[in-house]
């Protein structure tokens, strides 16, 4: 696997625009927190024991690759990378901000298609992640579970019969499972406002976050909803429950879209057309403005009003208009104004190519 | 001449985008106010004497057509037209609002190319008008003067050796000449603001008006500047003076454009690109917004940043996005929202055709 290729292409497995309900559900993520019984949690480990754990994981990955030659994994040590490259991995949703905060002794294991990855020595020793396009909670869970089984054969997990998988933070203990779906909810937001939508989802016992996880804004009308509880429910229950709620929100969004199309089709087409026109022709675009207009264009594509723009190309723009990805493309640090110009250029090219 | 053709085509002689300084000067107008010695001014005339004067003018026009067969004039009686048609003539700058306010006994004599016309029984018995593209004060004056000579042979003008041509309003007495140029001044407005530009032109002893004459706003950064004084100067002086001042303003605008291109080329291209994008894709456009964006696109064309859009097509949009012209196209009265939708459609088609 070529690290340079990962860092310069915006496309990942999750961006291809496929999967069930892909008109509303951008992606599905399943994450499992695992720890080795033989070691303290990462924040209590010194340099040499972090390094020792990395070596153990590397061996386990080799075993994995023996068995699954068709889709090789590779362990990438974060301390060997440039800081900009690490931040590109965050923008591609492959690692967390937390993992790169202290890169020494940290790594990510990546499958070639970027849909399966393992963060090593983040808050927990291992964080297995499956990131799939569309609404694929069951599929992502099966994939994560399969990887989990393989790793467990090689690595002695910390597991308690009464409490389940032990984790650094007690909120993850039990299944260690967090599942989430990234939803694009422009019509609900137009009809009800962000506040009402968020509080309705919160009342269902779920956490709602923006595009880049905890504490981030719901830019581009993108909302990540995930389960709160990891203890006292089976993995299947968690997955089934989240799937059910995601379907409800998807249905509400679909209903809101139909209502918009029926009640104010011209205003809707106008909004979508203007966003398309600006993204196609602007020379300066901030990240916030780009994502706001992106949302309108994405809605146009999903409603069949814009037929020439592939969903995948739009999804890739979520990544390729991020500041670190842009700077990696430019091959140097960019001032904010330079970033805005390059972002506009990349977006314009995408629209020209698919216009 | 086919009235229907005049009312349904946006193109006039002045819209073709030709003429000197056509990148800044949209059009030049020369108007001569004339009255017949044998009649009181129109506001003191009754129906039958208005009608009698129309008949006299009609005979004079026949004589004119005998001599200039290649470019026939036709007298159109306003009372024979639908109200909407009369308002389209105003939007095409062929007659004044004042002329159509009381259509009975009023007429317009139109040359086939719409560049020369005579309003009959407006404030004065005759208002000869030459409307040329670009900065052509001398040319328009020569054309108006030639027409004036021809008409004077047929009609006995009210003329005083000491005061010159007598007119209804004393401000027109003397030469009866008003000359004006329509300037597009986006860079000056960006650099200095409309207030400073207007007061600078006013200080030169000129009147500044918007696109539709007295009391109208300078929408689309379009300013009509004209001479104030008609008495005590020869026609040649008036024309030469206005030409000199117009050249000064044109030079200032050109300098402001060069400065913009040098100092903030990206911001300028961004502004122009966004306007182009919105006009190409919007589904709802108010007249004000359309003209504001039109100004940005026109600047892009005149700076060579947009190469596919002919200046003539843009000039025609000034007319074709007017509310009465739109309703004439639709063949019925339109609510304001319907007008905005049809305006967007017509503009979008122009941009698609020339994109």
XYZ file of C-alpha atoms in Angstrom:
710
model
C 0.000 0.000 0.000
C 1.267 3.374 -1.000
C 0.857 5.967 1.776
C 1.288 8.759 -0.728
C -1.636 7.468 -2.736
C -3.858 7.402 0.374
C -2.878 10.945 1.244
C -3.457 12.377 -2.225
C -6.704 10.704 -3.261
C -9.943 11.990 -1.769
C -11.791 8.784 -2.572
C -12.212 6.165 0.153
C -14.463 3.132 0.271
C -17.121 5.193 2.094
C -17.210 7.965 -0.512
C -18.394 5.888 -3.471
C -22.034 6.873 -2.981
C -23.308 3.297 -2.967
C -25.152 1.321 -0.315
C -28.760 1.313 0.862
C -30.409 4.728 1.451
C -27.328 6.401 -0.009
C -29.469 9.419 -0.946
C -29.695 10.297 2.747
C -27.147 8.129 4.571
C -23.621 9.095 3.541
C -21.801 6.457 5.572
C -21.979 3.939 8.373
C -19.301 3.359 10.979
C -18.839 0.564 13.478
C -16.052 0.860 16.016
C -14.872 -1.677 18.581
C -12.665 -0.695 21.536
C -10.303 -3.469 22.595
C -7.413 -3.732 25.042
C -4.734 -6.297 25.735
C -4.861 -7.915 29.167
C -1.068 -7.872 29.471
C -0.658 -4.075 29.344
C -1.908 -0.975 31.176
C -4.058 1.439 29.155
C -2.045 3.576 26.706
C -2.022 6.770 28.814
C -0.201 4.780 31.532
C 2.346 3.222 29.144
C 5.874 4.483 28.591
C 7.617 4.724 25.209
C 9.092 1.253 25.190
C 5.883 -0.525 26.147
C 3.909 1.438 23.518
C 6.556 0.322 21.043
C 6.312 -3.247 22.280
C 2.570 -3.254 21.747
C 2.998 -1.863 18.235
C 5.337 -4.762 17.486
C 2.788 -7.283 18.796
C 0.080 -5.731 16.620
C 2.390 -5.741 13.614
C 2.884 -9.484 14.034
C -0.868 -10.000 14.320
C -1.353 -8.001 11.120
C 1.128 -10.244 9.323
C -0.925 -13.271 10.377
C -4.019 -11.463 9.122
C -2.436 -10.800 5.739
C -1.436 -14.459 5.462
C -5.108 -15.343 5.630
C -6.561 -12.495 3.601
C -4.061 -11.891 0.839
C -6.718 -10.253 -1.394
C -7.026 -7.222 0.808
C -3.781 -6.493 2.593
C -3.466 -4.508 5.806
C -0.497 -2.324 6.601
C 0.633 -0.774 9.871
C 1.587 2.895 9.544
C 3.538 4.449 12.425
C 2.371 8.007 13.033
C 5.721 9.229 14.300
C 7.247 8.409 10.900
C 4.826 10.748 9.148
C 4.770 14.487 8.582
C 2.306 16.304 10.794
C 0.317 17.422 7.726
C 0.003 13.797 6.595
C -1.339 12.781 9.992
C -3.940 15.513 9.798
C -4.978 14.343 6.323
C -5.732 10.932 7.857
C -8.071 12.696 10.302
C -9.779 14.554 7.460
C -10.251 11.227 5.654
C -11.973 9.858 8.795
C -9.323 7.128 9.090
C -7.926 8.176 12.486
C -9.080 10.410 15.337
C -7.670 13.773 16.385
C -6.947 12.077 19.701
C -4.633 9.519 18.053
C -2.439 12.119 16.376
C -2.243 14.424 19.410
C 0.769 12.437 20.640
C 2.092 10.465 17.652
C 4.991 8.699 19.359
C 4.185 4.989 19.802
C 0.900 5.384 17.880
C -0.066 3.699 14.627
C -2.953 2.937 12.321
C -3.504 -0.364 10.581
C -5.184 0.289 7.236
C -6.792 -2.037 4.765
C -6.049 -1.133 1.181
C -9.597 0.077 0.433
C -9.587 2.272 3.581
C -12.899 0.783 4.698
C -11.340 -1.153 7.568
C -8.762 0.241 9.958
C -7.377 -0.173 13.472
C -6.045 2.690 15.554
C -3.293 1.463 17.877
C -2.627 3.104 21.250
C -5.349 5.689 21.035
C -7.443 5.863 24.254
C -7.571 2.071 24.070
C -4.899 -0.300 22.734
C -7.012 -1.095 19.704
C -9.877 0.688 18.037
C -11.192 -1.372 15.149
C -13.187 0.646 12.668
C -15.298 -0.276 9.650
C -16.489 2.660 7.547
C -18.969 1.721 4.816
C -20.974 3.780 2.307
C -24.736 4.114 2.820
C -26.734 2.502 5.620
C -24.869 -0.758 6.286
C -24.846 -1.233 10.051
C -25.235 -5.014 9.909
C -22.582 -5.354 7.196
C -20.124 -3.104 8.993
C -20.715 -4.944 12.255
C -20.088 -8.327 10.617
C -16.864 -7.017 9.073
C -15.665 -5.521 12.351
C -16.555 -8.650 14.239
C -14.663 -10.834 11.766
C -11.557 -8.689 12.089
C -12.004 -8.724 15.865
C -12.046 -12.530 15.909
C -8.852 -12.696 13.858
C -7.021 -10.256 16.093
C -8.262 -11.930 19.251
C -6.577 -15.147 18.135
C -3.242 -13.355 18.189
C -3.667 -10.855 20.998
C -4.905 -11.586 24.508
C -7.876 -9.242 25.007
C -8.821 -7.834 28.421
C -12.263 -9.343 28.966
C -14.391 -9.813 32.061
C -17.249 -12.299 32.147
C -19.383 -9.862 34.136
C -18.463 -6.579 32.431
C -17.407 -7.689 28.949
C -14.544 -5.976 27.116
C -12.636 -3.674 29.437
C -11.877 -0.194 28.134
C -10.024 2.858 29.308
C -13.174 4.949 29.588
C -16.044 3.184 31.424
C -18.591 4.460 28.884
C -17.080 2.062 26.358
C -16.906 -0.974 28.618
C -19.112 -3.948 27.772
C -19.374 -4.438 24.065
C -16.824 -1.704 23.317
C -19.103 -1.024 20.409
C -19.958 2.329 19.007
C -21.960 2.427 15.817
C -22.847 5.549 13.947
C -24.422 6.736 10.725
C -23.700 9.986 8.910
C -26.983 11.455 7.709
C -27.564 14.293 5.282
C -30.698 16.085 6.512
C -31.154 19.289 4.505
C -34.933 19.089 4.117
C -35.568 18.405 7.810
C -33.342 21.352 8.715
C -35.136 23.609 6.215
C -38.529 22.510 7.500
C -37.884 22.353 11.245
C -34.552 24.046 11.983
C -31.447 22.320 13.329
C -32.438 22.717 16.987
C -35.685 20.746 16.724
C -34.075 17.969 14.664
C -31.196 17.594 17.098
C -33.339 17.506 20.216
C -35.703 14.967 18.643
C -32.781 12.621 17.939
C -31.296 13.215 21.385
C -34.621 12.223 22.949
C -34.268 8.813 21.274
C -31.226 8.222 23.490
C -28.687 8.834 20.745
C -25.741 11.176 20.455
C -25.699 13.641 17.561
C -22.461 15.106 16.294
C -21.190 17.001 13.276
C -19.011 15.819 10.416
C -15.817 15.533 12.465
C -17.181 13.958 15.634
C -17.635 15.238 19.148
C -17.893 19.002 19.509
C -17.983 19.756 15.789
C -20.772 21.697 14.090
C -23.268 20.032 11.795
C -21.774 21.737 8.742
C -23.359 20.867 5.409
C -26.454 19.543 7.218
C -24.449 16.384 7.990
C -25.279 14.700 11.275
C -23.580 11.711 12.823
C -25.894 9.797 15.125
C -24.580 7.040 17.342
C -25.526 4.821 20.258
C -24.927 6.054 23.784
C -24.867 2.805 25.748
C -22.308 0.024 25.356
C -22.951 -1.975 28.534
C -25.956 -4.184 29.196
C -26.995 -4.638 25.581
C -25.799 -7.201 23.080
C -24.007 -5.969 19.981
C -26.929 -7.155 17.878
C -29.340 -5.096 19.995
C -27.223 -1.979 19.619
C -26.979 -2.414 15.861
C -30.670 -3.216 15.474
C -31.733 -0.295 17.653
C -29.566 2.228 15.804
C -30.677 0.829 12.463
C -34.318 1.257 13.438
C -33.829 4.833 14.545
C -31.734 5.685 11.487
C -34.543 4.341 9.299
C -37.025 6.562 11.130
C -34.892 9.659 10.588
C -34.340 8.668 6.943
C -38.103 8.346 6.477
C -38.672 11.760 8.049
C -36.058 13.346 5.813
C -37.562 11.644 2.746
C -41.001 12.946 3.727
C -39.618 16.463 4.239
C -37.985 16.287 0.793
C -41.224 15.239 -0.853
C -43.050 18.073 0.900
C -40.457 20.598 -0.323
C -40.742 19.295 -3.880
C -44.506 19.570 -3.708
C -44.900 22.880 -1.900
C -42.094 25.025 -3.280
C -40.443 23.262 -6.230
C -39.310 26.483 -7.875
C -37.721 27.876 -4.704
C -36.009 24.529 -4.148
C -34.676 24.384 -7.711
C -33.584 27.995 -7.372
C -31.640 27.282 -4.187
C -30.018 24.210 -5.719
C -29.294 25.987 -9.002
C -27.655 28.938 -7.265
C -25.461 26.652 -5.151
C -24.479 24.750 -8.293
C -23.739 28.000 -10.107
C -21.594 29.417 -7.318
C -19.614 26.207 -6.770
C -19.050 25.962 -10.534
C -17.745 29.503 -10.895
C -16.459 30.945 -7.596
C -12.752 31.680 -7.265
C -12.699 31.920 -3.458
C -14.572 29.525 -1.151
C -14.248 29.119 2.602
C -14.720 25.622 3.985
C -17.974 26.600 5.684
C -19.486 28.180 2.589
C -18.370 25.299 0.388
C -20.007 22.722 2.663
C -23.190 24.777 2.950
C -23.495 24.978 -0.855
C -22.381 21.342 -1.172
C -25.423 20.367 0.860
C -27.778 22.112 -1.586
C -26.119 20.480 -4.604
C -26.110 17.063 -2.942
C -29.842 17.482 -2.311
C -30.292 18.355 -5.993
C -28.456 15.197 -7.020
C -30.427 13.047 -4.584
C -33.740 14.490 -5.788
C -32.797 13.809 -9.413
C -32.799 17.550 -10.235
C -29.099 17.459 -11.106
C -28.319 14.433 -13.176
C -24.749 14.894 -14.374
C -22.963 14.992 -11.020
C -22.072 11.588 -9.560
C -22.699 11.239 -5.841
C -19.164 9.871 -5.434
C -17.608 13.044 -6.857
C -19.588 15.115 -4.359
C -18.621 12.872 -1.442
C -14.968 13.166 -2.377
C -15.310 16.948 -2.161
C -16.058 16.574 1.572
C -12.471 15.371 1.919
C -10.728 17.287 -0.845
C -11.941 20.661 0.362
C -10.465 20.129 3.840
C -7.547 22.456 4.702
C -4.876 19.797 5.340
C -5.796 17.786 2.262
C -5.538 21.013 0.243
C -2.114 21.808 1.692
C -0.949 18.247 0.978
C -2.074 18.765 -2.644
C -0.225 22.076 -2.826
C 2.858 20.483 -1.298
C 3.262 23.298 1.218
C 1.593 25.203 4.020
C -1.081 27.571 2.745
C -2.397 30.794 4.235
C -6.140 30.771 4.770
C -6.773 32.893 1.642
C -4.633 30.532 -0.459
C -6.607 27.590 0.904
C -9.867 29.271 -0.096
C -8.569 29.828 -3.635
C -7.303 26.256 -4.055
C -10.544 24.874 -2.607
C -12.528 26.880 -5.159
C -10.256 25.633 -7.945
C -10.650 21.963 -6.995
C -14.406 22.301 -6.623
C -14.660 24.182 -9.925
C -12.722 21.431 -11.698
C -15.022 18.780 -10.254
C -18.054 20.686 -11.479
C -16.571 21.359 -14.912
C -15.687 17.681 -15.286
C -19.158 16.552 -14.269
C -21.236 19.495 -15.546
C -42.556 47.876 -39.968
C -44.097 45.234 -37.824
C -45.079 46.564 -34.385
C -45.258 43.047 -33.035
C -41.650 42.466 -34.004
C -40.552 45.633 -32.193
C -42.438 44.596 -29.077
C -41.098 41.048 -28.952
C -37.440 41.521 -29.787
C -35.161 42.896 -27.092
C -32.548 44.003 -29.608
C -32.492 47.622 -30.727
C -29.839 49.542 -32.632
C -28.345 50.727 -29.321
C -28.007 47.226 -27.855
C -25.582 45.814 -30.421
C -22.533 46.485 -28.246
C -20.660 48.372 -30.943
C -19.397 51.945 -31.074
C -16.395 53.698 -29.513
C -15.738 52.993 -25.806
C -18.466 50.363 -25.868
C -16.794 48.608 -22.928
C -17.904 51.482 -20.687
C -20.410 53.539 -22.684
C -23.555 51.525 -23.329
C -25.356 54.120 -25.429
C -25.565 57.748 -26.514
C -28.722 59.731 -26.869
C -29.389 63.085 -28.488
C -32.827 64.619 -28.157
C -34.221 67.758 -29.743
C -37.366 69.457 -28.454
C -39.342 71.195 -31.201
C -42.738 72.871 -31.412
C -44.942 74.098 -34.227
C -45.551 77.838 -34.300
C -49.175 77.340 -35.347
C -50.290 75.442 -32.210
C -50.311 75.874 -28.421
C -48.171 73.453 -26.424
C -49.693 69.939 -26.105
C -51.023 70.344 -22.541
C -53.159 73.276 -23.801
C -54.474 71.372 -26.858
C -57.829 69.626 -27.097
C -58.437 66.233 -28.700
C -59.112 67.487 -32.205
C -56.056 69.763 -32.363
C -53.810 66.954 -31.033
C -55.283 64.787 -33.781
C -54.740 67.522 -36.339
C -51.089 67.804 -35.359
C -50.664 64.021 -35.615
C -52.020 64.216 -39.172
C -49.572 66.988 -40.045
C -46.691 64.934 -38.684
C -47.897 61.868 -40.557
C -47.743 63.814 -43.812
C -44.246 65.033 -42.954
C -43.199 61.436 -42.291
C -44.504 60.413 -45.712
C -42.310 63.090 -47.284
C -39.412 61.813 -45.215
C -39.973 58.255 -46.433
C -40.075 59.457 -50.001
C -36.523 60.738 -49.555
C -35.097 57.960 -47.392
C -36.672 54.799 -48.690
C -33.868 52.621 -47.303
C -34.852 53.278 -43.725
C -38.572 53.850 -43.434
C -40.271 55.675 -40.580
C -43.696 54.815 -39.326
C -46.080 56.721 -37.092
C -47.598 54.604 -34.337
C -50.603 56.033 -32.503
C -50.417 55.177 -28.806
C -54.170 55.074 -28.323
C -54.348 52.173 -30.804
C -52.013 50.070 -28.660
C -52.539 47.904 -25.608
C -51.295 49.494 -22.407
C -48.710 46.718 -21.971
C -47.351 47.404 -25.477
C -46.974 51.095 -24.667
C -45.017 50.211 -21.517
C -42.750 47.923 -23.528
C -41.856 50.926 -25.701
C -40.781 52.732 -22.499
C -38.679 49.746 -21.427
C -37.025 49.774 -24.843
C -36.138 53.469 -24.314
C -38.163 54.426 -27.412
C -40.715 56.636 -25.655
C -40.981 58.336 -22.262
C -43.278 57.466 -19.380
C -44.657 60.965 -19.820
C -45.778 60.232 -23.394
C -47.811 57.156 -22.465
C -49.388 58.723 -19.358
C -52.183 60.102 -21.572
C -52.075 58.140 -24.840
C -54.966 59.846 -26.635
C -53.601 62.061 -29.433
C -50.039 60.876 -28.805
C -47.784 58.977 -31.185
C -44.248 57.872 -31.811
C -42.528 57.967 -35.185
C -40.074 55.082 -35.358
C -37.343 54.313 -37.815
C -37.106 50.624 -38.622
C -33.808 50.130 -36.759
C -35.228 51.875 -33.653
C -32.196 54.172 -33.487
C -34.156 57.249 -34.563
C -37.584 58.198 -33.266
C -39.871 61.156 -32.705
C -42.338 61.423 -29.844
C -45.369 63.443 -30.899
C -47.375 65.512 -28.416
C -45.309 64.701 -25.390
C -44.396 67.833 -23.360
C -43.440 69.425 -26.698
C -45.040 68.799 -30.078
C -41.970 66.912 -31.274
C -39.148 65.264 -29.455
C -36.620 63.920 -31.930
C -34.398 61.223 -30.494
C -31.303 59.425 -31.774
C -30.139 56.509 -29.658
C -26.789 55.029 -30.735
C -24.564 52.311 -29.266
C -21.292 53.355 -27.592
C -19.989 56.920 -27.312
C -21.289 58.601 -30.482
C -22.384 62.085 -29.474
C -21.222 63.725 -32.679
C -22.767 61.011 -34.841
C -26.067 61.071 -32.974
C -26.162 64.868 -33.149
C -25.562 64.842 -36.899
C -28.338 62.260 -37.366
C -30.773 64.216 -35.179
C -29.901 67.449 -36.916
C -30.460 65.897 -40.362
C -33.870 64.615 -39.328
C -34.626 67.996 -37.791
C -33.845 69.772 -41.092
C -36.131 67.435 -43.011
C -39.021 67.929 -40.613
C -38.522 71.681 -40.485
C -39.094 71.820 -44.241
C -42.579 70.382 -43.707
C -43.538 71.816 -40.329
C -43.333 75.448 -39.245
C -41.214 75.429 -36.079
C -41.665 77.945 -33.265
C -38.353 79.759 -33.300
C -37.246 83.116 -31.893
C -34.124 84.864 -33.133
C -33.239 85.912 -29.578
C -34.207 82.756 -27.643
C -33.884 80.013 -30.240
C -36.321 77.082 -30.356
C -39.265 77.694 -28.061
C -40.257 74.833 -25.779
C -42.968 74.110 -23.263
C -40.541 74.041 -20.338
C -38.107 76.998 -20.307
C -35.188 74.711 -19.339
C -35.320 73.281 -22.862
C -35.571 76.580 -24.696
C -32.674 77.603 -26.917
C -31.168 74.640 -28.670
C -33.863 72.300 -27.382
C -30.987 69.888 -27.166
C -30.421 67.330 -24.501
C -27.582 64.900 -25.016
C -26.799 62.020 -22.707
C -24.572 59.002 -22.421
C -25.319 55.813 -20.505
C -22.191 54.752 -18.650
C -21.453 51.469 -16.917
C -19.291 52.355 -13.917
C -18.872 49.257 -11.731
C -15.198 49.753 -10.875
C -15.629 53.406 -9.890
C -18.549 52.437 -7.675
C -16.552 49.602 -6.091
C -13.592 51.886 -5.494
C -15.338 55.080 -4.416
C -18.988 54.304 -3.721
C -21.953 55.632 -5.698
C -22.244 58.833 -3.634
C -18.777 60.147 -4.451
C -19.079 59.291 -8.133
C -22.438 61.003 -8.445
C -21.410 64.180 -6.666
C -18.218 64.427 -8.736
C -20.242 64.280 -11.952
C -22.817 66.732 -10.589
C -20.034 69.203 -9.822
C -19.167 69.211 -13.527
C -22.573 70.790 -14.168
C -24.191 67.629 -15.451
C -27.292 65.723 -14.447
C -26.906 62.103 -13.414
C -29.796 59.692 -13.639
C -30.424 55.967 -13.525
C -31.296 53.574 -16.315
C -34.856 54.851 -16.790
C -34.278 58.588 -16.550
C -35.206 61.154 -13.965
C -35.806 59.844 -10.461
C -34.713 56.279 -11.175
C -31.986 54.498 -9.256
C -28.616 53.722 -10.794
C -29.388 50.004 -10.925
C -26.704 47.811 -12.442
C -24.140 50.590 -11.956
C -25.609 52.271 -15.038
C -25.550 56.076 -14.991
C -26.998 58.411 -17.548
C -25.196 61.744 -17.610
C -26.564 64.659 -19.584
C -26.145 68.385 -20.109
C -28.066 70.769 -17.886
C -28.062 73.942 -19.975
C -29.766 74.358 -23.375
C -29.740 78.156 -23.702
C -26.679 80.309 -24.423
C -24.502 77.559 -25.869
C -24.340 76.305 -29.423
C -25.296 72.693 -30.084
C -21.680 71.979 -30.999
C -20.522 73.360 -27.639
C -23.000 71.219 -25.729
C -21.979 68.085 -27.623
C -18.248 68.838 -27.314
C -18.542 69.618 -23.612
C -20.479 66.455 -22.791
C -18.136 64.387 -24.939
C -15.131 65.751 -23.037
C -16.650 64.996 -19.655
C -17.809 61.553 -20.756
C -14.251 60.803 -21.883
C -12.960 61.894 -18.465
C -15.381 59.601 -16.649
C -14.569 56.769 -19.076
C -10.862 57.250 -18.351
C -11.497 57.199 -14.603
C -13.539 54.025 -14.889
C -10.852 52.409 -17.060
C -8.215 53.361 -14.476
C -10.362 51.952 -11.652
C -10.773 48.713 -13.621
C -7.032 48.380 -14.149
C -6.456 49.003 -10.440
C -8.977 46.294 -9.510
C -7.341 43.834 -11.898
C -3.958 44.600 -10.415
C -4.811 44.780 -6.723
C -7.419 42.059 -6.241
C -7.676 39.952 -9.392
C -8.857 36.856 -7.547
C -11.600 38.697 -5.645
C -12.697 40.319 -8.889
C -12.794 37.020 -10.769
C -14.634 35.491 -7.822
C -17.282 38.199 -7.866
C -17.700 37.914 -11.628
C -17.710 34.112 -11.523
C -20.363 33.987 -8.814
C -22.594 36.416 -10.709
C -22.142 34.338 -13.861
C -22.913 31.149 -11.921
C -26.067 32.533 -10.315
C -27.443 34.048 -13.526
C -26.742 30.759 -15.334
C -28.543 28.605 -12.787
C -31.043 30.584 -10.695
C -34.743 29.834 -11.098
C -36.026 33.022 -9.471
C -34.538 36.467 -10.100
C -35.922 39.856 -9.144
C -35.230 42.718 -11.531
C -32.924 44.399 -9.018
C -30.865 41.295 -8.333
C -30.639 40.454 -12.028
C -29.326 43.903 -12.909
C -26.856 43.869 -10.015
C -25.435 40.519 -11.166
C -25.650 41.641 -14.808
C -23.259 44.464 -13.945
C -20.665 42.012 -12.613
C -20.937 39.782 -15.681
C -20.797 42.753 -18.044
C -17.605 43.857 -16.276
C -16.194 40.349 -16.755
C -16.969 40.505 -20.478
C -15.473 43.978 -20.825
C -12.300 42.930 -18.980
C -11.921 39.894 -21.216
C -12.406 37.515 -18.270
C -15.553 36.058 -19.833
C -15.013 35.457 -23.498
C -18.055 33.513 -24.667
C -20.777 36.034 -23.873
C -21.388 38.659 -26.579
C -21.900 42.179 -25.284
C -25.032 42.450 -27.438
C -26.666 39.475 -25.684
C -26.020 41.128 -22.313
C -27.374 44.491 -23.483
C -30.537 42.814 -24.720
C -31.038 41.375 -21.234
C -31.438 44.943 -19.912
C -34.631 45.085 -21.955
C -35.753 41.475 -21.877
C -35.698 41.249 -18.101
C -38.035 44.220 -17.707
C -41.467 43.361 -16.265
C -43.611 44.590 -19.178
C -41.393 42.982 -21.808
C -41.656 39.728 -19.831
C -45.441 39.960 -19.676
C -45.578 40.693 -23.410
C -43.525 37.545 -23.974
C -45.828 35.531 -21.721
C -48.869 36.956 -23.522
C -50.584 37.819 -20.236
C -50.281 39.726 -16.993
C -47.888 38.072 -14.571
C -47.778 38.187 -10.793
C -44.460 39.399 -9.433
C -43.320 35.850 -8.572
C -44.176 34.661 -12.094
C -42.186 37.558 -13.521
C -39.172 36.568 -11.414
C -39.394 32.978 -12.664
C -39.736 33.961 -16.331
C -36.903 36.489 -15.983
C -34.645 33.754 -14.573
C -35.651 31.433 -17.415
C -34.856 33.982 -20.131
C -31.532 34.896 -18.526
C -30.643 31.227 -18.037
C -31.337 30.517 -21.712
C -29.133 33.432 -22.765
C -26.307 32.105 -20.613
C -26.746 28.515 -21.769
C -26.727 29.654 -25.402
C -23.590 31.744 -24.935
C -21.858 29.713 -22.188
